[in-house]
Coordinates of C-alpha atoms in Angstrom, one line a residue:
M100 CA 0.0 0.0 0.0
F101 CA 2.7 2.5 0.9
L102 CA 4.4 1.8 -2.4
R103 CA 1.4 3.3 -4.1
V104 CA 1.6 6.4 -1.8
V105 CA 5.3 6.7 -2.7
S106 CA 4.6 6.5 -6.4
S107 CA 1.8 9.0 -6.0
V108 CA 4.2 11.4 -4.3
F109 CA 6.7 11.0 -7.2
L110 CA 3.8 11.5 -9.6
V111 CA 2.7 14.7 -8.0
I112 CA 6.2 15.8 -8.1
E113 CA 6.5 15.2 -11.8
F114 CA 3.2 16.6 -13.0
K115 CA 1.8 19.0 -10.3
N116 CA 5.0 21.0 -10.1
E117 CA 4.7 21.6 -14.0
G118 CA 7.5 19.1 -14.8
I119 CA 10.3 19.3 -12.2
Y120 CA 12.9 18.2 -14.7
K121 CA 12.2 20.9 -17.3
M122 CA 15.5 22.4 -18.5
N123 CA 14.4 26.0 -18.2
R124 CA 13.6 25.6 -14.4
S125 CA 16.4 26.7 -12.1
Y126 CA 18.2 24.1 -10.0
E127 CA 16.8 25.6 -6.8
K128 CA 13.3 24.2 -7.7
K129 CA 14.6 20.7 -7.7
L130 CA 16.6 21.0 -4.5
A131 CA 13.7 20.8 -2.1
P132 CA 12.3 17.3 -3.1
T133 CA 15.8 16.0 -3.4
I134 CA 16.7 17.0 0.2
I135 CA 13.4 15.5 1.4
S136 CA 14.2 12.2 -0.5
L137 CA 17.7 12.2 1.0
L138 CA 16.5 12.8 4.5
L139 CA 13.8 9.9 4.2
F140 CA 16.6 7.6 2.8
L141 CA 19.0 8.4 5.6
G142 CA 16.1 7.9 8.2
I143 CA 15.2 4.5 6.7
T144 CA 18.9 3.4 6.6
F145 CA 19.3 4.5 10.3
L146 CA 16.3 2.3 11.3
V147 CA 17.6 -0.6 9.4
V148 CA 21.1 -0.5 10.8
T149 CA 20.0 0.1 14.4
N150 CA 17.8 -2.9 14.1
Y151 CA 15.0 -1.5 16.4
S152 CA 12.5 -4.3 17.3
W153 CA 9.5 -2.1 16.7
F154 CA 10.7 -1.2 13.2
N155 CA 11.5 -4.8 12.3
A156 CA 8.0 -5.9 13.5
L157 CA 6.4 -3.1 11.4
D158 CA 8.6 -3.8 8.4
S159 CA 7.9 -7.5 8.4
S160 CA 4.3 -7.3 9.2
I161 CA 3.3 -7.9 5.6
Y162 CA 4.9 -11.4 5.9
H163 CA 2.9 -12.2 8.9
V164 CA -0.3 -12.6 6.7
H165 CA -0.5 -16.3 5.8
W166 CA -1.4 -17.1 2.2
E167 CA -0.7 -19.7 -0.4
P168 CA 0.5 -18.0 -3.7
N169 CA -0.8 -19.3 -7.0
E170 CA 1.9 -21.3 -8.6
T171 CA 1.2 -19.9 -12.1
L172 CA 1.1 -16.4 -10.9
T173 CA 4.3 -16.8 -9.1
N174 CA 6.1 -18.3 -12.1
I175 CA 4.9 -15.3 -14.2
I176 CA 6.1 -12.7 -11.6
N177 CA 9.4 -14.5 -11.2
L178 CA 9.9 -14.4 -15.0
F179 CA 9.1 -10.7 -15.0
A180 CA 11.5 -10.1 -12.2
K181 CA 14.3 -11.9 -13.9
T182 CA 13.8 -10.4 -17.4
A183 CA 12.6 -6.9 -16.8
T184 CA 15.4 -5.4 -14.6
I185 CA 19.2 -5.6 -14.8
V186 CA 19.9 -6.4 -18.5
P187 CA 17.0 -4.4 -20.0
I188 CA 17.7 -1.5 -17.8
F189 CA 21.4 -1.2 -18.9
L190 CA 20.3 -1.8 -22.6
V191 CA 17.5 0.9 -22.5
S192 CA 19.9 3.4 -20.8
L193 CA 22.4 2.9 -23.6
V194 CA 19.8 3.2 -26.3
V195 CA 18.4 6.5 -24.7
S196 CA 21.9 7.9 -24.3
F197 CA 22.7 7.2 -28.0
I198 CA 19.5 9.0 -29.0
L199 CA 20.5 12.0 -26.9
W200 CA 24.1 11.8 -28.4
R201 CA 22.7 12.0 -31.9
K202 CA 20.6 15.0 -30.9
N203 CA 23.9 16.7 -29.8
D204 CA 22.9 16.4 -26.1
K205 CA 26.3 14.6 -25.5
L206 CA 26.8 15.7 -21.9
L207 CA 23.2 14.6 -21.0
A208 CA 23.8 11.3 -22.7
F209 CA 27.0 10.8 -20.8
W210 CA 25.2 11.7 -17.5
L211 CA 22.2 9.4 -18.2
S212 CA 24.4 6.3 -19.0
S213 CA 26.7 6.9 -16.0
N214 CA 23.7 7.1 -13.7
V215 CA 23.0 3.4 -13.8
L216 CA 26.6 2.6 -13.2
A217 CA 26.8 5.0 -10.3
V218 CA 23.8 3.9 -8.5
S219 CA 24.7 0.2 -9.0
F220 CA 28.1 0.8 -7.3
I221 CA 26.6 2.9 -4.5
G222 CA 23.9 0.3 -3.9
Y223 CA 26.4 -2.5 -3.9
V224 CA 28.7 -0.8 -1.4
L225 CA 25.7 0.2 0.8
K226 CA 24.3 -3.3 0.6
H227 CA 27.4 -4.9 2.0
I228 CA 28.0 -2.2 4.6
V229 CA 24.5 -2.6 6.1
A230 CA 24.7 -6.3 5.5
R231 CA 21.0 -6.9 6.2
T232 CA 19.8 -10.4 5.7
R233 CA 16.8 -11.4 3.6
P234 CA 13.4 -11.8 5.2
D235 CA 13.2 -14.9 7.4
V236 CA 10.2 -16.4 5.4
G237 CA 9.8 -18.9 2.6
Q238 CA 11.1 -17.0 -0.4
L239 CA 9.7 -17.6 -3.7
A240 CA 12.8 -16.8 -5.5
E241 CA 16.4 -17.8 -4.6
R242 CA 18.6 -14.9 -3.4
T243 CA 22.0 -15.1 -1.7
S244 CA 23.2 -11.5 -1.4
Y245 CA 22.2 -8.9 1.2
S246 CA 18.9 -7.2 1.2
F247 CA 19.1 -3.4 1.7
P248 CA 18.6 -1.6 -0.5
S249 CA 16.8 -3.6 -3.2
G250 CA 19.0 -3.6 -6.2
H251 CA 16.2 -4.1 -8.7
S252 CA 14.2 -1.3 -7.3
L253 CA 17.3 0.9 -7.2
L254 CA 18.0 0.4 -10.9
A255 CA 14.4 0.6 -12.1
M256 CA 13.9 3.9 -10.3
C257 CA 17.2 5.3 -11.6
L258 CA 16.3 4.4 -15.2
V259 CA 12.8 5.9 -14.8
C260 CA 14.0 9.2 -13.3
S261 CA 16.7 9.5 -15.8
I262 CA 14.4 9.0 -18.8
F263 CA 12.0 11.5 -17.3
I264 CA 14.6 14.1 -17.6
A265 CA 15.7 13.0 -21.1
L266 CA 12.0 13.2 -22.3
Q267 CA 11.7 16.8 -20.8
T268 CA 14.8 17.8 -22.8
I269 CA 13.3 16.5 -26.0
N270 CA 9.8 17.8 -25.7
P271 CA 8.4 18.8 -22.3
N272 CA 4.8 18.6 -23.5
K273 CA 5.0 15.2 -25.0
F274 CA 5.3 11.6 -23.8
K275 CA 2.8 11.7 -21.0
G276 CA 1.5 8.2 -21.8
L277 CA 5.2 6.8 -21.7
K278 CA 5.8 8.6 -18.4
I279 CA 2.7 6.9 -16.9
A280 CA 3.9 3.6 -18.2
L281 CA 7.3 4.1 -16.6
I282 CA 5.7 4.9 -13.3
V283 CA 3.6 1.7 -13.6
Y284 CA 6.8 -0.2 -14.5
V285 CA 8.7 0.9 -11.4
I286 CA 5.7 0.2 -9.1
L287 CA 5.5 -3.3 -10.5
I288 CA 9.2 -3.9 -9.9
G289 CA 8.8 -2.9 -6.2
V290 CA 5.6 -5.0 -5.8
T291 CA 7.2 -8.1 -7.3
R292 CA 10.2 -7.9 -4.8
I293 CA 7.8 -8.0 -1.9
F294 CA 5.5 -10.7 -3.5
L295 CA 8.5 -12.9 -4.0
R296 CA 9.4 -12.4 -0.3
V297 CA 13.0 -11.5 -1.1
H298 CA 12.9 -8.0 0.4
Y299 CA 11.4 -6.1 3.1
P300 CA 9.3 -3.1 2.1
S301 CA 11.9 -0.7 3.5
D302 CA 14.5 -2.4 1.2
V303 CA 12.2 -1.4 -1.8
L304 CA 11.5 2.0 -0.5
G305 CA 15.2 2.7 0.2
G306 CA 16.2 1.7 -3.3
F307 CA 13.6 4.1 -4.8
L308 CA 14.7 6.9 -2.5
L309 CA 18.4 6.4 -3.1
S310 CA 18.0 6.4 -6.9
Y311 CA 15.6 9.5 -6.8
T312 CA 18.1 11.4 -4.7
W313 CA 21.1 10.6 -6.8
V314 CA 19.5 11.3 -10.2
N315 CA 18.1 14.7 -9.0
L316 CA 21.3 15.7 -7.1
S317 CA 23.5 14.7 -10.1
Y318 CA 21.3 16.6 -12.5
I319 CA 21.3 19.7 -10.2
C320 CA 25.0 19.7 -10.3
L321 CA 24.9 19.3 -14.1
Q322 CA 22.6 22.3 -14.4
K323 CA 24.7 24.4 -12.1
M324 CA 28.0 23.6 -13.8
F325 CA 26.9 23.4 -17.4
L326 CA 23.4 23.5 -18.6
N327 CA 22.8 27.1 -17.2
R328 CA 26.3 28.2 -18.2
K329 CA 26.8 30.8 -21.0
F330 CA 29.5 30.1 -23.6
S331 CA 31.1 32.7 -25.9
S332 CA 31.3 30.3 -28.9
P333 CA 30.4 26.7 -30.0
S334 CA 34.2 25.9 -29.7
S335 CA 34.4 26.9 -26.1
K336 CA 31.3 24.9 -25.3
K337 CA 32.8 21.9 -27.0
K338 CA 36.1 22.4 -25.1
F339 CA 34.2 22.6 -21.8
I340 CA 32.3 19.4 -22.4
Q341 CA 35.6 17.6 -23.4
T342 CA 37.4 18.9 -20.3
L343 CA 34.4 17.9 -18.0
I344 CA 34.3 14.3 -19.4
L345 CA 37.9 14.0 -19.2
S346 CA 38.0 15.3 -15.6
G347 CA 35.2 12.9 -14.7
L348 CA 37.2 9.9 -16.3
F349 CA 40.3 11.1 -14.5
L350 CA 38.4 11.2 -11.2
V351 CA 37.2 7.7 -11.8
L352 CA 40.7 6.6 -12.6
M353 CA 42.0 8.2 -9.4
V354 CA 39.3 6.5 -7.3
V355 CA 40.0 3.1 -8.9
T356 CA 43.7 3.5 -8.3
A357 CA 43.2 4.6 -4.7
A358 CA 40.9 1.6 -4.1
S359 CA 43.4 -0.7 -5.6
V360 CA 46.3 0.5 -3.5
Y361 CA 44.1 0.3 -0.4
G362 CA 42.9 -3.1 -1.4
A363 CA 46.5 -4.3 -1.9
S364 CA 47.5 -3.0 1.5
V365 CA 44.5 -4.7 3.1
Y366 CA 45.3 -8.0 1.4
K367 CA 49.0 -7.8 2.6
N368 CA 47.9 -7.2 6.2
V369 CA 45.3 -10.1 5.9
Q370 CA 47.9 -12.4 4.4
K371 CA 50.3 -11.5 7.2
T372 CA 47.7 -12.3 9.9
A373 CA 46.7 -15.5 8.2
D374 CA 50.3 -16.6 8.0
K375 CA 50.6 -15.9 11.7
M376 CA 47.5 -17.9 12.5
Y377 CA 48.3 -20.8 10.2
Q378 CA 49.2 -23.9 12.2
P379 CA 48.7 -27.0 10.1
L380 CA 48.4 -30.3 11.8
N381 CA 50.5 -33.5 11.2
R382 CA 47.4 -35.5 10.3
E383 CA 45.5 -36.9 7.4
T384 CA 42.2 -35.0 6.9
K385 CA 39.6 -35.5 4.2
S386 CA 39.9 -32.8 1.7
V387 CA 36.9 -30.6 1.0
K388 CA 36.5 -28.7 -2.3
L389 CA 35.3 -25.3 -1.0
E390 CA 35.2 -24.0 -4.6
E391 CA 32.5 -26.6 -5.3
H392 CA 30.5 -25.7 -2.2
E393 CA 30.9 -29.1 -0.5
P394 CA 29.8 -29.4 3.1
V395 CA 32.6 -28.8 5.6
S396 CA 33.1 -29.4 9.3
F397 CA 35.2 -27.5 11.9
L398 CA 36.3 -28.1 15.4
L399 CA 35.9 -24.8 17.4
L400 CA 37.9 -24.6 20.6
G401 CA 37.8 -21.9 23.2
I402 CA 40.8 -22.5 25.7
A403 CA 40.9 -21.2 29.2
N404 CA 44.4 -19.7 28.7
D405 CA 44.4 -16.0 29.1
S406 CA 46.5 -13.2 30.7
K407 CA 45.6 -14.5 34.3
R408 CA 45.8 -18.2 33.5
Q409 CA 48.8 -18.4 31.1
T410 CA 49.4 -22.1 31.5
D411 CA 45.8 -23.4 31.3
Y412 CA 45.4 -25.0 27.9
R413 CA 42.2 -26.9 28.5
A414 CA 39.6 -26.6 26.0
N415 CA 36.6 -25.2 27.9
T416 CA 34.5 -24.7 24.8
I417 CA 34.2 -27.6 22.3
M418 CA 31.9 -27.1 19.3
V419 CA 31.6 -29.1 16.1
V420 CA 30.5 -26.7 13.4
T421 CA 29.1 -28.0 10.2
V422 CA 28.4 -25.7 7.1
N423 CA 26.2 -27.0 4.3
D424 CA 25.8 -24.7 1.4
Q425 CA 23.2 -26.8 -0.3
L426 CA 20.9 -26.6 2.8
K427 CA 22.0 -23.1 3.4
Q428 CA 22.6 -23.9 7.0
T429 CA 25.3 -23.9 9.7
T430 CA 25.0 -25.9 12.9
L431 CA 26.9 -25.4 16.2
T432 CA 27.0 -28.6 18.2
S433 CA 28.2 -28.2 21.7
I434 CA 30.1 -31.2 23.5
P435 CA 30.2 -31.0 27.2
R436 CA 33.9 -30.5 28.2
D437 CA 33.5 -33.1 30.9
A438 CA 32.1 -35.7 28.6
Y439 CA 33.6 -39.2 29.5
V440 CA 35.0 -40.6 26.2
E441 CA 37.9 -42.7 25.0
I442 CA 41.0 -40.4 24.4
V443 CA 42.5 -41.4 21.1
G444 CA 46.3 -41.8 21.2
K445 CA 46.4 -42.6 25.0
E446 CA 46.2 -46.4 24.8
G447 CA 42.5 -46.9 25.7
L448 CA 42.4 -44.2 28.3
Y449 CA 38.9 -42.9 29.2
D450 CA 38.8 -39.3 30.5
K451 CA 37.1 -35.9 30.1
I452 CA 37.2 -35.1 26.4
N453 CA 38.8 -31.6 27.1
H454 CA 41.7 -33.4 28.6
A455 CA 42.6 -34.7 25.1
H456 CA 43.6 -31.0 24.3
S457 CA 45.8 -31.0 27.4
Y458 CA 47.5 -34.3 26.5
G459 CA 48.1 -33.9 22.8
G460 CA 46.8 -30.5 21.7
E461 CA 44.6 -29.9 18.6
E462 CA 45.6 -33.2 16.9
M463 CA 44.6 -35.4 19.8
I464 CA 41.3 -33.7 20.5
I465 CA 40.3 -33.7 16.8
D466 CA 41.1 -37.4 16.6
T467 CA 39.1 -38.0 19.8
V468 CA 36.0 -36.1 18.5
E469 CA 36.3 -37.8 15.1
K470 CA 36.2 -41.3 16.6
Y471 CA 33.5 -40.4 19.2
L472 CA 31.2 -38.8 16.6
D473 CA 32.1 -40.9 13.7
I474 CA 32.6 -38.0 11.3
P475 CA 35.6 -36.2 9.8
I476 CA 36.8 -32.9 11.1
N477 CA 38.1 -31.0 8.1
H478 CA 39.5 -27.9 9.8
Y479 CA 39.9 -26.4 13.3
F480 CA 39.8 -22.9 15.0
V481 CA 41.2 -22.1 18.4
I482 CA 40.7 -18.9 20.2
N483 CA 41.8 -18.1 23.9
M484 CA 39.7 -16.1 26.4
D485 CA 41.5 -12.8 26.0
G486 CA 40.7 -13.2 22.2
L487 CA 37.1 -13.6 22.8
S488 CA 37.0 -10.4 24.9
A489 CA 39.0 -8.4 22.4
L490 CA 37.0 -9.8 19.5
G491 CA 33.8 -8.7 21.0
D492 CA 35.2 -5.1 21.3
A493 CA 36.6 -5.2 17.8
V494 CA 33.2 -6.0 16.2
G495 CA 31.5 -3.3 18.3
G496 CA 29.9 -5.6 20.9
V497 CA 27.3 -8.2 20.6
T498 CA 23.6 -8.3 21.4
V499 CA 22.3 -11.2 23.5
N500 CA 18.9 -12.3 24.9
N501 CA 19.6 -13.2 28.5
D502 CA 17.2 -15.9 29.9
F503 CA 17.5 -14.8 33.6
A504 CA 19.2 -12.1 35.6
F505 CA 22.5 -12.8 37.2
D506 CA 25.8 -11.2 38.3
A507 CA 29.3 -12.2 37.2
E508 CA 32.6 -10.5 37.9
G509 CA 30.8 -7.4 39.3
I510 CA 28.6 -7.0 36.3
H511 CA 24.9 -7.3 36.5
Y512 CA 23.1 -8.9 33.5
P513 CA 19.4 -8.3 33.5
Q514 CA 16.9 -10.5 31.9
G515 CA 16.2 -9.8 28.3
E516 CA 18.0 -8.3 25.2
Q517 CA 21.1 -6.3 25.9
H518 CA 24.3 -5.1 24.1
L519 CA 27.6 -6.2 25.7
N520 CA 31.1 -5.0 25.2
G521 CA 34.0 -7.5 24.9
W522 CA 34.6 -7.9 28.7
E523 CA 30.9 -8.2 29.4
T524 CA 30.5 -10.8 26.5
L525 CA 33.4 -13.0 28.0
Q526 CA 31.9 -13.1 31.4
Y527 CA 28.5 -13.7 30.0
A528 CA 29.8 -16.7 28.1
R529 CA 31.9 -18.1 31.1
M530 CA 29.4 -17.8 34.0
R531 CA 27.9 -21.2 35.1
Y532 CA 27.6 -21.4 38.9
E533 CA 24.5 -19.2 39.0
D534 CA 23.0 -21.0 36.1
P535 CA 20.3 -23.5 37.1
D536 CA 21.5 -25.6 34.2
G537 CA 25.1 -25.5 35.1
D538 CA 27.6 -26.1 32.4
Y539 CA 24.8 -26.7 29.9
G540 CA 23.5 -23.2 30.5
R541 CA 27.0 -21.9 29.9
Q542 CA 27.3 -23.8 26.6
K543 CA 24.1 -22.3 25.4
R544 CA 25.3 -18.8 26.0
Q545 CA 28.7 -19.7 24.4
R546 CA 26.8 -20.9 21.2
E547 CA 24.7 -17.6 21.4
V548 CA 27.8 -15.5 21.5
T549 CA 29.5 -17.5 18.8
E550 CA 26.5 -17.1 16.6
Q551 CA 26.5 -13.3 17.1
L552 CA 30.2 -13.0 16.5
V553 CA 29.9 -14.9 13.3
K554 CA 27.1 -12.7 12.1
E555 CA 29.2 -9.6 13.0
L556 CA 32.3 -11.0 11.3
M557 CA 30.3 -11.7 8.1
S558 CA 29.0 -8.2 7.9
I559 CA 31.1 -5.8 5.8
K560 CA 30.7 -3.3 8.6
S561 CA 33.7 -5.2 10.1
V562 CA 35.8 -4.1 7.1
F563 CA 36.1 -0.6 8.6
R564 CA 37.7 -2.2 11.6
Y565 CA 39.6 -4.7 9.8
Q566 CA 43.1 -3.9 11.3
E567 CA 41.7 -4.2 14.8
L568 CA 40.1 -7.5 14.0
L569 CA 43.3 -8.8 12.4
N570 CA 45.3 -7.9 15.4
V571 CA 42.9 -9.6 17.8
I572 CA 42.7 -12.8 15.6
G573 CA 46.3 -12.9 14.9
E574 CA 47.4 -12.7 18.6
N575 CA 44.7 -14.9 20.0
G576 CA 43.7 -17.5 17.4
Q577 CA 45.1 -20.3 15.2
T578 CA 43.8 -22.5 12.5
D579 CA 44.9 -24.9 9.8
M580 CA 43.1 -23.0 7.0
T581 CA 45.1 -21.0 4.5
L582 CA 43.9 -17.4 3.5
D583 CA 42.5 -18.7 0.2
Q584 CA 40.5 -21.4 2.0
M585 CA 39.2 -18.7 4.4
I586 CA 38.2 -16.4 1.5
L587 CA 36.4 -19.3 -0.2
L588 CA 34.6 -20.1 3.0
M589 CA 33.4 -16.5 3.5
T590 CA 32.3 -16.0 -0.2
N591 CA 31.0 -19.5 -1.2
Y592 CA 29.1 -20.2 2.1
Q593 CA 27.7 -16.8 2.8
K594 CA 24.1 -17.8 3.0
A595 CA 24.8 -20.8 5.1
L596 CA 26.8 -18.9 7.6
E597 CA 24.0 -16.4 8.0
N598 CA 21.6 -19.2 8.9
I599 CA 22.9 -20.7 12.1
E600 CA 21.2 -23.3 14.3
S601 CA 22.6 -24.9 17.6
R602 CA 22.2 -28.1 19.5
Q603 CA 23.5 -29.6 22.7
V604 CA 24.9 -33.0 23.3
Q605 CA 23.2 -33.9 26.6
G606 CA 24.7 -36.0 29.2
E607 CA 24.2 -37.0 32.8
D608 CA 26.4 -36.2 35.8
F609 CA 28.4 -39.0 37.6
T610 CA 31.3 -39.0 40.0
G611 CA 34.3 -41.2 39.3
D612 CA 34.9 -44.3 41.5
G613 CA 38.3 -45.2 40.5
Y614 CA 37.1 -47.8 38.1
T615 CA 35.0 -45.6 35.8
G616 CA 36.8 -42.3 36.0
E617 CA 39.2 -41.0 38.6
E618 CA 37.7 -41.3 42.1
G619 CA 35.9 -38.1 43.3
I620 CA 36.1 -36.4 39.9
S621 CA 32.8 -35.2 38.2
Y622 CA 32.1 -36.4 34.7
Q623 CA 29.3 -36.3 32.1
S624 CA 28.1 -39.6 30.8
I625 CA 26.5 -39.3 27.3
P626 CA 23.8 -42.0 26.7
E627 CA 24.5 -44.0 23.7
E628 CA 21.1 -43.1 22.3
E629 CA 22.1 -39.4 22.5
R630 CA 25.5 -40.1 20.8
L631 CA 23.9 -41.9 17.9
K632 CA 21.2 -39.2 17.5
T633 CA 24.0 -36.6 17.3
I634 CA 26.0 -38.7 14.8
T635 CA 22.9 -39.1 12.5
E636 CA 22.3 -35.3 12.5
L637 CA 25.9 -34.4 11.8
K638 CA 26.1 -36.9 9.1
E639 CA 23.0 -35.5 7.4
Q640 CA 24.6 -32.0 7.6
L641 CA 27.8 -33.3 6.0
D642 CA 25.9 -35.4 3.4
L643 CA 27.6 -38.6 4.8
N644 CA 24.5 -40.7 5.0
K645 CA 24.4 -40.8 1.2
Q646 CA 27.8 -42.3 1.0

């Protein structure tokens, strides 16, 4: 409904104000609606980034209406969405630019064709900075990129606004029917994005406003610099156009060069950190072709070692992470650190599973987990407690939803949603004595924190703090993944890493009697039924049941 209102506003701007794009109107007449559009866009962007619950509820309310779409209608709309946007928009913009060029409106032709490229670039950068995920509903068209702003809506509105200006320059009193058709076209693009459930309404509106702002603002600058400018002769006009175009191309070249130099510097720093973290293991591991999107598994270890306990290398956090790009899903499976299992490499010794890490480091605990769960572990990640705290600060903190109020290390954690800094995040993840579920409650919070950190790290917002992130990870983490493998994981498994589910391997307390476990020591006994259930679920995630 609000899309019709927005389109009506644009229609009023176009017709009631006697053609806002007319060449003979001063640029001041176009400035007011442009500023209004910019402020609206900035407001929507702020609400999306801040992620207010009331705004999210309002924005997603349209998807709370349960209905079964007609299959034929859905196929038609999906076909329209695929064929009526990106390629046709670029082709139409080039055709209109060619017509303007032939009519000696060369500067306007250059402006129109560059608009689509400019908004595409701006939209792409903004989409990755905001890093908003798609609506959490059954989508009727597959999409893997981020959601805000809607790229199709952005391009459609850019084309329509640009052509409106071009039509006004050719003949201000003609083409009313074509203009109405263009408005209908851009509304249909917006409606189809929502119908297919691939965007929130604010994504579509944001795309419309961003393009409307850019086209108007760039045209105002064009008017101010050239279209209202007086020239002493045709040759001076031609020289000015050439200078302007060359200046624009030079500016683009400088921007590309600066971006390339910056990118090379970033890559060098990333490579340096990756080399520092890289700790390959002396063991045979099933290779996974990340470039072919094969399911992959990791062992994630959080060790107790920190600035206070510099010799404590026990793995207090043990998670098996499986990433399946076909299912678009990542699972975090927590294993109790006190689980009583056979320690591989210690001649039939049964002990707490985290003691395998103390006995033989990453290799022994990976071998132990592989045998216990009957799955291959392809890679591992280790981070110490200082690293978790610093990482929380490096990503700007994490938001958690606390089940009950408690105090830890002098910090009060009220019940409900709250944003925590790095130190607060660490203590939130470590507390167990006040938790009625004991270590299982702690493991639940650890999975929650891990999930939030992964989402923050996947966001391009972290790029602006990349040096701090690199320093934290390089000083406090290690892995057997190379930089190329990590890049493939982040790019090829993006959708799966955004959809995280968690589960807990559940056991029962028992105290060792000297025969089963060391006398007087507490352990967790994992029922065989629970172990087999976990194995089945993990094998499904890794597509091992098909083998």
